[in-house]
Structure formats: structure tokens, C-alpha cells
Amino acid sequence: NAGVTQTPKFQVLKTGQSMTLQCAQDMNHNSMYWYRQDPGMGLRLIYYSASEGTTDKGEVPNGYNVSRLNKREFSLRLESAAPSQTSVYFCASGRVYGDTQYFGPGTRLTVL
Amino acid sequence: AQSVSQHNHHVILSEAASLELGCNYSYGGTVNLFWYVQYPGQHLQLLLKYFSGDPLVKGIKGFEAEFIKSKFSFNLRKPSVQWSDTAEYFCAVNRATGDSWGKFQFGAGTQVVVTP
């Protein structure tokens, strides 16, 4: 089992560029999540998908969109990147919503 | 506003010392409580969790946590730390909303450095 995988590991963007962060899990989990981690602020929930076919906003959704492509995959899109979106992005999945989350290795994004 | 508070942002202690990290949350009702750990260069992983039952829960690597409902707290403890416990520790809370669960909230994290 690979667990939760994320691509890319690192990315540098210029202001205004767009990109999609990919996340996949092979644990047959129902729920998936996207977080950002910033120094001194812990993890903040961007979007989540409690089950296949549903997505909901988290604490900091502005500037992002998500797609739950199927049960395995949950992507995060930045349509027009801003320097404030420089962060480390983590994807996670869980067997059911509300239970333990399993995290991916993260994507370090820098927006210049 | 941060609904999950971790009191210490940075803790430095020597091997064999005892560790206690505070976590408080600001809402009542039914909650699921978690402690996660992020070792240098690794993924976040679960240390322990509390859903119901005995308020003293034991996790991996000798960690335990106590849920005190009246104090809205879920403090993490380890009697004797090792150098390998150097990591960042995150408290997380999910509260019940009706017959389902609300959004996960994480604390800001506590960086723990254990010196030999």
C-alpha cells in the first residue's frame, strides 16, 4: 500500500499562474481532505470531501477549488496563484468522516 | 479565530524528562479528539485519539492523553522522553453537529526538541 500520495513534491509558480495539486489514496477511504500548513498556524482545512460525490468548504477555501474525481482521487486547483498561497499543502484521507486521517507527504508551493 | 489552543509553541527538554503538552478547545458538546505528530521530514501520523469511554487514552510510543470535559482539555503526556521524540505535535478536534460531524480544527502545533 502506498497510502496517500501527492504530486508534485515541490512547485514554484509566478503570481497569476494556475496549477493543480494531485492526491490519491489506495486505502478505499471514503473521506478526503486538503490542508495548508503555515508556520505558527498549524494545519488549516481548505476543502474536504466527506464521501465520493460531495465536497465542502473548510476554514480557508478562498482562491481554491477541488474535484473529487473518484473515490481514490481528490485534486486541489489554484486558478490564479497569489504569494499568500505560498505554503505546504497536505492531503489526507479517512475511512469515514470524523475518524482518523492519514496524511500524504505534502507539496511545498512557492508563489513569487 | 482559533478554536483549538495549544499553549506552548516551543518546548525544549532533556532526555528522561517528563513532557506535558496542553490542548484546549472552545466549544461544548460531543467531540472527537486527536493528537498527531510530525517527525522531521515525515508525514503527520496519529499518536492517539479519544472518541468516548475511558478519558485516559494510551497511544503509540508511550504517549497518553487525558480528556477532561469540564476543562475542555485534552493534554498529552509522556513520563520520560527520548531524543527520538523531537517532533512537532498537533492537537485536533472534530465536534458533533446534529447527527454528523463538523469540520476538523487543528491547533497551531508545539515544536518539541529533546536534547541528549
XYZ file of N, CA and C in Angstrom:
684
model
N 0.829 -1.206 0.000
C 0.000 0.000 0.000
C 0.862 1.253 0.000
N 0.603 2.156 -0.933
C 1.346 3.404 -0.945
C 0.752 4.386 0.047
N -0.498 4.174 0.468
C -1.138 5.114 1.380
C -1.692 6.306 0.622
N -1.299 7.496 1.052
C -1.730 8.731 0.395
C -0.527 9.304 -0.360
N -0.691 9.509 -1.642
C 0.382 10.068 -2.455
C -0.024 11.437 -2.981
N 0.943 12.316 -3.102
C 0.706 13.669 -3.590
C 1.735 14.001 -4.660
N 1.294 14.687 -5.690
C 2.217 15.216 -6.697
C 1.817 16.644 -7.036
N 2.785 17.521 -7.313
C 4.225 17.285 -7.172
C 4.683 17.427 -5.726
N 5.940 17.211 -5.456
C 6.504 17.426 -4.119
C 6.866 18.881 -3.921
N 7.340 19.518 -4.956
C 7.729 20.924 -4.900
C 7.199 21.621 -6.152
N 6.871 22.903 -6.005
C 6.424 23.677 -7.160
C 6.680 25.151 -6.894
N 7.169 25.836 -7.909
C 7.323 27.284 -7.853
C 6.448 27.878 -8.952
N 5.624 28.811 -8.588
C 4.733 29.473 -9.547
C 4.966 30.971 -9.516
N 4.587 31.612 -10.601
C 4.557 33.069 -10.606
C 3.128 33.516 -10.297
N 3.006 34.688 -9.741
C 1.688 35.242 -9.433
C 0.815 35.210 -10.687
N -0.410 34.691 -10.505
C -1.354 34.627 -11.616
C -1.382 33.298 -12.345
N -0.352 32.471 -12.154
C -0.364 31.169 -12.801
C -1.338 30.231 -12.099
N -1.728 29.210 -12.826
C -2.634 28.225 -12.229
C -1.919 26.877 -12.149
N -2.410 26.042 -11.248
C -1.891 24.687 -11.169
C -2.847 23.812 -10.378
N -2.676 22.518 -10.557
C -3.486 21.540 -9.836
C -2.578 20.620 -9.050
N -2.906 20.474 -7.769
C -2.212 19.515 -6.912
C -3.026 18.225 -6.897
N -2.307 17.124 -7.098
C -2.979 15.830 -7.189
C -2.805 15.045 -5.893
N -3.830 14.310 -5.548
C -3.796 13.453 -4.366
C -4.532 12.166 -4.685
N -3.953 11.054 -4.270
C -4.605 9.761 -4.454
C -4.357 8.892 -3.237
N -5.359 8.070 -2.905
C -5.210 7.124 -1.796
C -5.648 5.743 -2.250
N -4.968 4.740 -1.710
C -5.259 3.366 -2.117
C -5.794 2.549 -0.948
N -6.409 3.212 0.017
C -6.901 2.536 1.214
C -8.421 2.370 1.202
N -9.043 2.697 0.076
C -10.507 2.593 -0.056
C -11.234 3.482 0.969
N -10.620 4.621 1.276
C -11.226 5.532 2.236
C -12.336 6.349 1.591
N -13.313 6.694 2.419
C -14.443 7.470 1.917
C -14.179 8.976 1.936
N -13.484 9.446 2.975
C -13.312 10.889 3.117
C -11.898 11.306 2.717
N -11.816 12.510 2.163
C -10.522 13.072 1.787
C -10.502 14.559 2.108
N -9.297 15.085 2.319
C -9.146 16.446 2.839
C -7.940 17.136 2.196
N -8.026 18.463 2.125
C -6.870 19.277 1.772
C -6.637 20.305 2.869
N -5.380 20.369 3.328
C -4.959 21.327 4.340
C -3.792 22.143 3.805
N -3.612 23.309 4.404
C -2.365 24.036 4.234
C -1.721 24.229 5.599
N -0.394 24.186 5.615
C 0.350 24.339 6.864
C 1.257 25.538 6.751
N 1.066 26.495 7.628
C 1.873 27.699 7.674
C 2.480 27.831 9.058
N 3.697 28.367 9.146
C 4.371 28.473 10.448
C 3.510 29.209 11.470
N 3.382 28.635 12.646
C 2.643 29.257 13.734
C 1.136 29.176 13.617
N 0.644 28.547 12.536
C -0.809 28.482 12.344
C -1.327 27.054 12.264
N -0.465 26.102 12.388
C -0.919 24.720 12.331
C -1.442 24.358 10.965
N -2.363 23.407 10.940
C -2.996 22.995 9.696
C -4.374 23.642 9.611
N -4.657 24.188 8.467
C -5.977 24.773 8.247
C -6.651 24.058 7.087
N -7.895 23.700 7.319
C -8.653 22.922 6.338
C -9.097 23.821 5.195
N -8.781 23.405 3.977
C -9.163 24.184 2.798
C -10.513 23.687 2.267
N -10.550 22.424 1.912
C -11.752 21.752 1.438
C -11.714 20.313 1.921
N -12.884 19.704 1.946
C -12.934 18.287 2.248
C -14.044 17.628 1.452
N -13.931 16.314 1.376
C -14.946 15.503 0.707
C -15.298 14.375 1.662
N -16.466 14.485 2.269
C -16.859 13.503 3.277
C -17.091 12.124 2.651
N -17.506 12.130 1.402
C -17.697 10.878 0.679
C -17.617 11.174 -0.810
N -17.450 10.131 -1.606
C -17.361 10.322 -3.045
C -18.607 11.045 -3.532
N -18.397 12.081 -4.357
C -19.518 12.811 -4.899
C -19.883 14.065 -4.136
N -19.225 14.292 -2.977
C -19.510 15.504 -2.197
C -18.227 16.250 -1.906
N -18.320 17.577 -1.906
C -17.207 18.407 -1.463
C -17.776 19.577 -0.661
N -16.990 20.032 0.321
C -17.434 21.143 1.155
C -16.270 22.038 1.498
N -16.583 23.307 1.741
C -15.555 24.264 2.110
C -15.091 24.031 3.535
N -13.807 24.276 3.729
C -13.244 24.246 5.061
C -13.104 25.647 5.611
N -12.035 25.834 6.351
C -11.807 27.112 7.036
C -11.293 28.200 6.096
N -10.482 27.818 5.080
C -9.816 28.794 4.215
C -9.968 28.422 2.740
N -11.179 28.427 2.180
C -11.377 27.960 0.816
C -11.095 28.981 -0.288
N -10.994 30.265 0.075
C -10.896 31.305 -0.963
C -9.635 31.137 -1.802
N -9.807 31.158 -3.115
C -8.685 31.040 -4.035
C -8.416 29.609 -4.477
N -9.220 28.684 -3.996
C -9.017 27.266 -4.313
C -10.312 26.638 -4.833
N -10.149 25.590 -5.618
C -11.258 24.730 -5.993
C -10.802 23.286 -5.893
N -11.759 22.389 -5.727
C -11.405 20.972 -5.608
C -12.288 20.141 -6.524
N -11.790 18.945 -6.799
C -12.575 17.958 -7.545
C -12.350 16.600 -6.919
N -13.436 15.941 -6.563
C -13.327 14.543 -6.129
C -13.581 13.719 -7.383
N -12.515 13.344 -8.021
C -12.585 12.721 -9.344
C -13.225 11.341 -9.279
N -12.927 10.622 -8.234
C -13.473 9.296 -7.969
C -13.160 8.996 -6.507
N -13.382 7.793 -6.063
C -13.161 7.512 -4.650
C -11.688 7.672 -4.281
N -10.776 7.417 -5.183
C -9.347 7.425 -4.894
C -8.732 8.821 -4.944
N -9.248 9.708 -5.800
C -8.514 10.922 -6.137
C -9.266 12.195 -5.770
N -8.483 13.144 -5.251
C -9.055 14.419 -4.794
C -8.043 15.500 -5.148
N -8.350 16.351 -6.095
C -7.381 17.338 -6.556
C -7.736 18.732 -6.050
N -6.706 19.541 -5.926
C -6.847 20.923 -5.452
C -6.309 21.849 -6.537
N -7.097 22.823 -6.942
C -6.697 23.719 -8.017
C -6.578 25.153 -7.531
N -5.475 25.774 -7.914
C -5.284 27.199 -7.704
C -5.466 27.854 -9.071
N -6.486 28.643 -9.237
C -6.789 29.219 -10.550
C -5.852 30.378 -10.896
N -5.548 31.203 -9.910
C -4.683 32.356 -10.127
C -3.858 32.537 -8.857
N -2.676 31.945 -8.863
C -1.891 31.869 -7.638
C -1.470 33.245 -7.135
N -1.445 33.380 -5.813
C -1.028 34.610 -5.149
C 0.069 34.276 -4.141
N 0.944 35.235 -3.848
C 2.013 34.967 -2.860
C 1.482 34.461 -1.520
N 0.266 34.872 -1.145
C -0.320 34.414 0.125
C -0.624 32.917 0.123
N -0.567 32.304 -1.041
C -0.807 30.864 -1.122
C 0.488 30.058 -1.035
N 1.598 30.733 -0.824
C 2.846 30.029 -0.525
C 2.658 29.262 0.770
N 2.861 27.966 0.729
C 2.555 27.136 1.893
C 2.979 25.700 1.600
N 2.806 24.854 2.603
C 2.920 23.414 2.401
C 1.506 22.843 2.426
N 1.169 22.097 1.400
C -0.182 21.562 1.252
C -0.178 20.065 1.532
N -1.088 19.661 2.408
C -1.220 18.253 2.756
C -2.590 17.739 2.344
N -2.574 16.565 1.767
C -3.798 15.824 1.504
C -3.913 14.737 2.561
N -5.125 14.401 2.933
C -5.347 13.326 3.900
C -6.592 12.554 3.503
N -6.681 11.337 4.001
C -7.894 10.551 3.775
C -8.272 9.848 5.069
N -9.540 9.447 5.156
C -10.013 8.744 6.336
C -11.078 7.733 5.959
N -11.143 6.659 6.747
C -12.100 5.604 6.438
C -13.516 6.161 6.394
N -13.871 6.918 7.425
C -15.142 7.620 7.448
C -14.887 9.030 7.937
N -15.777 9.945 7.589
C -15.596 11.325 8.012
C -15.709 11.406 9.536
N -14.768 12.126 10.154
C -14.774 12.277 11.603
C -13.776 11.364 12.294
N -13.267 10.392 11.580
C -12.332 9.434 12.163
C -10.888 9.804 11.812
N -9.974 8.969 12.172
C -8.544 9.200 11.958
C -8.253 9.548 10.506
N -7.368 10.513 10.324
C -6.923 10.888 8.980
C -5.503 10.385 8.755
N -5.241 9.992 7.524
C -3.926 9.534 7.106
C -3.397 10.539 6.093
N -2.203 11.035 6.377
C -1.693 12.160 5.612
C -0.697 11.743 4.541
N -0.667 12.536 3.475
C 0.350 12.391 2.447
C 1.617 13.136 2.834
N 2.631 13.084 1.964
C 3.928 13.680 2.287
C 3.977 15.191 2.117
N 2.981 15.778 1.478
C 2.946 17.224 1.335
C 3.518 17.720 0.023
N 3.066 18.909 -0.379
C 3.599 19.631 -1.531
C 4.020 21.008 -1.053
N 5.275 21.337 -1.299
C 5.774 22.663 -0.904
C 5.620 23.585 -2.094
N 4.743 24.584 -1.958
C 4.438 25.514 -3.050
C 4.940 26.904 -2.711
N 5.666 27.478 -3.651
C 6.113 28.862 -3.519
C 5.538 29.665 -4.659
N 4.911 30.788 -4.323
C 4.358 31.684 -5.347
C 5.136 32.995 -5.298
N 5.775 33.297 -6.414
C 6.633 34.501 -6.456
C 5.863 35.713 -6.963
N -11.145 32.833 14.187
C -10.497 32.679 15.483
C -10.170 31.209 15.710
N -9.003 30.993 16.310
C -8.561 29.630 16.559
C -9.411 29.019 17.640
N -10.071 27.879 17.373
C -10.913 27.231 18.360
C -10.167 26.154 19.107
N -8.984 25.820 18.677
C -8.166 24.820 19.350
C -6.855 25.499 19.733
N -6.562 25.526 21.021
C -5.381 26.236 21.515
C -4.357 25.275 22.061
N -3.139 25.423 21.600
C -2.025 24.699 22.186
C -1.145 25.735 22.883
N -0.929 25.523 24.169
C -0.391 26.604 25.000
C 1.061 26.918 24.707
N 1.827 25.903 24.395
C 3.257 26.116 24.170
C 3.555 25.952 22.693
N 4.277 26.905 22.137
C 4.658 26.777 20.734
C 5.994 26.058 20.585
N 6.808 26.173 21.622
C 8.158 25.610 21.549
C 8.540 25.088 22.929
N 8.945 23.828 22.990
C 9.360 23.229 24.263
C 10.719 22.572 24.047
N 11.644 22.856 24.950
C 12.954 22.205 24.903
C 13.142 21.480 26.232
N 13.494 20.220 26.159
C 13.737 19.476 27.394
C 14.791 18.411 27.176
N 15.288 17.890 28.266
C 16.353 16.891 28.209
C 15.760 15.493 28.182
N 16.530 14.571 27.647
C 16.102 13.165 27.680
C 15.789 12.749 29.105
N 14.775 11.916 29.234
C 14.285 11.366 30.508
C 13.377 12.336 31.256
N 13.284 13.569 30.795
C 12.345 14.499 31.430
C 10.923 14.117 31.055
N 9.968 14.599 31.858
C 8.565 14.346 31.543
C 8.038 15.471 30.652
N 7.082 15.095 29.812
C 6.512 16.034 28.854
C 5.020 16.139 29.075
N 4.506 17.359 29.079
C 3.061 17.552 29.043
C 2.762 18.714 28.116
N 1.938 18.469 27.125
C 1.530 19.483 26.166
C 0.044 19.744 26.323
N -0.299 21.011 26.434
C -1.688 21.370 26.658
C -2.455 21.564 25.374
N -3.743 21.205 25.418
C -4.648 21.436 24.299
C -6.013 21.773 24.875
N -6.548 22.896 24.491
C -7.891 23.285 24.898
C -8.715 23.648 23.671
N -9.996 23.375 23.738
C -10.893 23.720 22.640
C -12.030 24.557 23.212
N -12.689 25.279 22.327
C -13.583 26.331 22.824
C -15.058 26.069 22.557
N -15.459 24.817 22.358
C -16.888 24.558 22.156
C -17.325 23.333 22.938
N -18.600 23.323 23.289
C -19.127 22.218 24.086
C -19.705 21.132 23.213
N -20.354 20.214 23.854
C -20.976 19.130 23.110
C -20.024 17.977 22.903
N -20.427 17.078 22.043
C -19.649 15.868 21.776
C -18.502 16.178 20.831
N -17.326 15.708 21.184
C -16.140 15.947 20.362
C -15.347 14.665 20.162
N -14.672 14.585 19.041
C -13.611 13.606 18.815
C -12.299 14.364 18.936
N -11.346 13.771 19.641
C -10.091 14.465 19.929
C -8.919 13.628 19.459
N -7.918 14.291 18.909
C -6.772 13.610 18.329
C -5.480 14.341 18.690
N -4.408 13.572 18.807
C -3.063 14.121 18.777
C -2.314 13.481 17.620
N -1.726 14.351 16.783
C -0.899 13.894 15.677
C 0.532 14.360 15.924
N 1.473 13.648 15.321
C 2.881 14.009 15.451
C 3.505 14.065 14.061
N 4.397 15.017 13.891
C 5.135 15.129 12.626
C 6.616 15.111 12.954
N 7.251 13.962 12.732
C 8.698 13.862 12.918
C 9.394 14.562 11.757
N 10.613 15.043 11.978
C 11.318 15.784 10.918
C 11.357 15.009 9.605
N 10.860 15.633 8.555
C 10.898 15.024 7.237
C 9.865 13.940 6.992
N 8.938 13.747 7.912
C 7.963 12.664 7.751
C 6.539 13.208 7.682
N 5.604 12.287 7.343
C 4.193 12.633 7.299
C 3.668 12.856 8.712
N 2.565 13.554 8.813
C 1.832 13.560 10.078
C 1.274 12.164 10.314
N 1.342 11.739 11.558
C 0.764 10.432 11.884
C 0.057 10.509 13.219
N -0.894 9.624 13.407
C -1.716 9.639 14.612
C -0.931 9.107 15.800
N -0.982 9.841 16.914
C -0.417 9.361 18.179
C -1.488 8.642 18.987
N -2.640 9.283 19.102
C -3.744 8.699 19.855
C -5.005 9.491 19.574
N -6.138 8.912 19.984
C -7.411 9.592 19.775
C -8.373 9.224 20.886
N -9.342 10.094 21.111
C -10.415 9.846 22.056
C -11.741 10.090 21.369
N -12.617 9.080 21.438
C -13.970 9.238 20.922
C -14.976 9.165 22.070
N -14.808 8.188 22.940
C -15.729 8.027 24.071
C -15.098 7.021 25.026
N -15.716 6.855 26.198
C -15.250 5.854 27.141
C -14.222 6.420 28.110
N -13.249 5.587 28.463
C -12.221 5.964 29.431
C -11.527 7.243 28.974
N -11.560 8.293 29.801
C -10.973 9.565 29.360
C -9.445 9.555 29.312
N -8.830 8.519 29.847
C -7.378 8.401 29.758
C -7.067 7.425 28.629
N -6.483 7.946 27.568
C -6.206 7.096 26.410
C -4.707 6.932 26.231
N -4.339 5.754 25.799
C -2.921 5.482 25.553
C -2.681 5.363 24.058
N -1.540 5.896 23.642
C -1.224 5.839 22.220
C 0.085 5.124 21.975
N 0.657 5.421 20.822
C 1.920 4.772 20.468
C 3.088 5.443 21.184
N 4.183 4.718 21.269
C 5.458 5.247 21.768
C 5.372 5.783 23.194
N 4.488 5.229 24.003
C 4.427 5.592 25.412
C 3.664 6.863 25.734
N 3.007 7.447 24.745
C 2.225 8.655 24.972
C 0.848 8.312 25.516
N 0.306 9.233 26.302
C -1.059 9.121 26.765
C -1.671 10.522 26.817
N -2.996 10.563 26.858
C -3.675 11.857 26.945
C -4.914 11.690 27.793
N -5.277 12.767 28.477
C -6.446 12.738 29.337
C -7.454 13.766 28.878
N -8.673 13.313 28.659
C -9.780 14.186 28.284
C -10.467 14.636 29.565
N -10.494 15.938 29.798
C -11.213 16.493 30.939
C -12.314 17.370 30.377
N -13.533 16.836 30.372
C -14.638 17.520 29.697
C -14.921 18.881 30.331
N -14.851 18.946 31.665
C -15.192 20.190 32.357
C -14.204 21.303 32.056
N -13.001 20.929 31.656
C -11.969 21.917 31.341
C -11.760 22.077 29.840
N -12.531 21.359 29.039
C -12.390 21.397 27.577
C -10.926 21.156 27.191
N -10.321 20.171 27.832
C -8.904 19.955 27.596
C -8.605 18.519 27.206
N -7.507 18.352 26.501
C -7.046 17.033 26.072
C -5.526 17.108 26.043
N -4.909 17.012 27.220
C -3.465 17.207 27.344
C -2.702 15.920 27.080
N -1.594 16.078 26.404
C -0.736 14.949 26.028
C 0.401 14.821 27.027
N 0.736 13.580 27.394
C 1.808 13.371 28.378
C 2.699 12.212 27.953
N 3.956 12.313 28.395
C 4.873 11.186 28.304
C 5.796 11.283 29.495
N 5.916 10.220 30.293
C 6.677 10.298 31.545
C 8.171 10.529 31.340
N 8.731 9.987 30.250
C 10.169 10.064 30.063
C 10.464 10.129 28.565
N 10.881 11.301 28.109
C 11.057 11.464 26.662
C 12.427 10.973 26.219
N 12.483 10.685 24.914
C 13.737 10.289 24.291
C 14.074 11.285 23.189
N 15.312 11.256 22.751
C 15.741 12.160 21.688
C 14.852 11.986 20.451
N 14.391 10.760 20.223
C 13.578 10.476 19.043
C 12.167 11.071 19.129
N 11.814 11.648 20.274
C 10.515 12.315 20.395
C 10.556 13.748 19.867
N 11.713 14.191 19.433
C 11.811 15.509 18.799
C 10.914 15.538 17.581
N 9.941 16.471 17.590
C 8.917 16.489 16.541
C 8.004 17.678 16.793
N 7.057 17.863 15.880
C 6.004 18.838 16.102
C 4.721 18.072 16.405
N 4.003 18.527 17.411
C 2.816 17.837 17.901
C 1.592 18.723 17.698
N 0.550 18.118 17.142
C -0.674 18.850 16.822
C -1.873 18.209 17.507
N -2.661 19.033 18.133
C -3.946 18.621 18.668
C -5.011 18.909 17.606
N -5.992 18.045 17.475
C -7.068 18.266 16.504
C -8.403 17.890 17.135
N -9.432 18.613 16.760
C -10.757 18.415 17.343
C -11.793 18.401 16.234
N -12.755 17.517 16.392
C -13.896 17.487 15.490
C -15.131 17.383 16.376
N -16.077 18.247 16.181
C -17.234 18.217 17.069
C -18.491 17.764 16.324
N -19.366 17.176 17.091
C -20.614 16.690 16.510
C -21.524 17.872 16.181
N -22.146 17.788 15.021
C -23.139 18.785 14.642
C -24.400 18.018 14.235
N -25.343 18.010 15.105
C -26.547 17.222 14.841
C -26.182 15.758 14.839
N -26.526 15.068 13.741
C -26.220 13.648 13.677
C -24.996 13.373 12.800
N -24.176 14.411 12.566
C -22.942 14.168 11.816
C -21.804 14.930 12.495
N -20.699 15.069 11.793
C -19.525 15.717 12.354
C -19.209 16.989 11.604
N -18.693 17.974 12.343
C -18.322 19.243 11.750
C -16.933 19.184 11.148
N -16.356 20.361 10.974
C -15.051 20.450 10.317
C -13.932 20.245 11.318
N -12.903 19.551 10.882
C -11.738 19.371 11.729
C -11.044 20.707 11.969
N -10.572 20.887 13.208
C -9.768 22.057 13.530
C -8.499 21.576 14.217
N -7.371 22.094 13.752
C -6.086 21.760 14.330
C -5.570 22.928 15.155
N -4.807 22.610 16.186
C -4.086 23.636 16.901
C -2.872 24.088 16.100
N -2.199 25.117 16.607
C -1.064 25.699 15.891
C 0.185 24.830 15.954
N 0.168 23.836 16.829
C 1.315 22.933 16.927
C 2.287 23.353 18.017
N 2.977 22.359 18.564
C 4.048 22.597 19.537
C 5.294 21.893 19.032
N 6.344 22.660 18.842
C 7.623 22.094 18.431
C 8.353 21.622 19.691
N 8.633 20.345 19.765
C 9.336 19.773 20.921
C 10.738 19.363 20.496
N 11.721 19.857 21.232
C 13.112 19.480 20.984
C 13.640 18.791 22.235
N 14.105 17.564 22.066
C 14.670 16.809 23.183
C 16.179 16.756 22.997
N 16.886 17.256 23.986
C 18.347 17.282 23.899
C 18.934 16.073 24.616
N 20.043 15.538 24.074
C 20.642 14.340 24.677
C 21.164 14.614 26.081
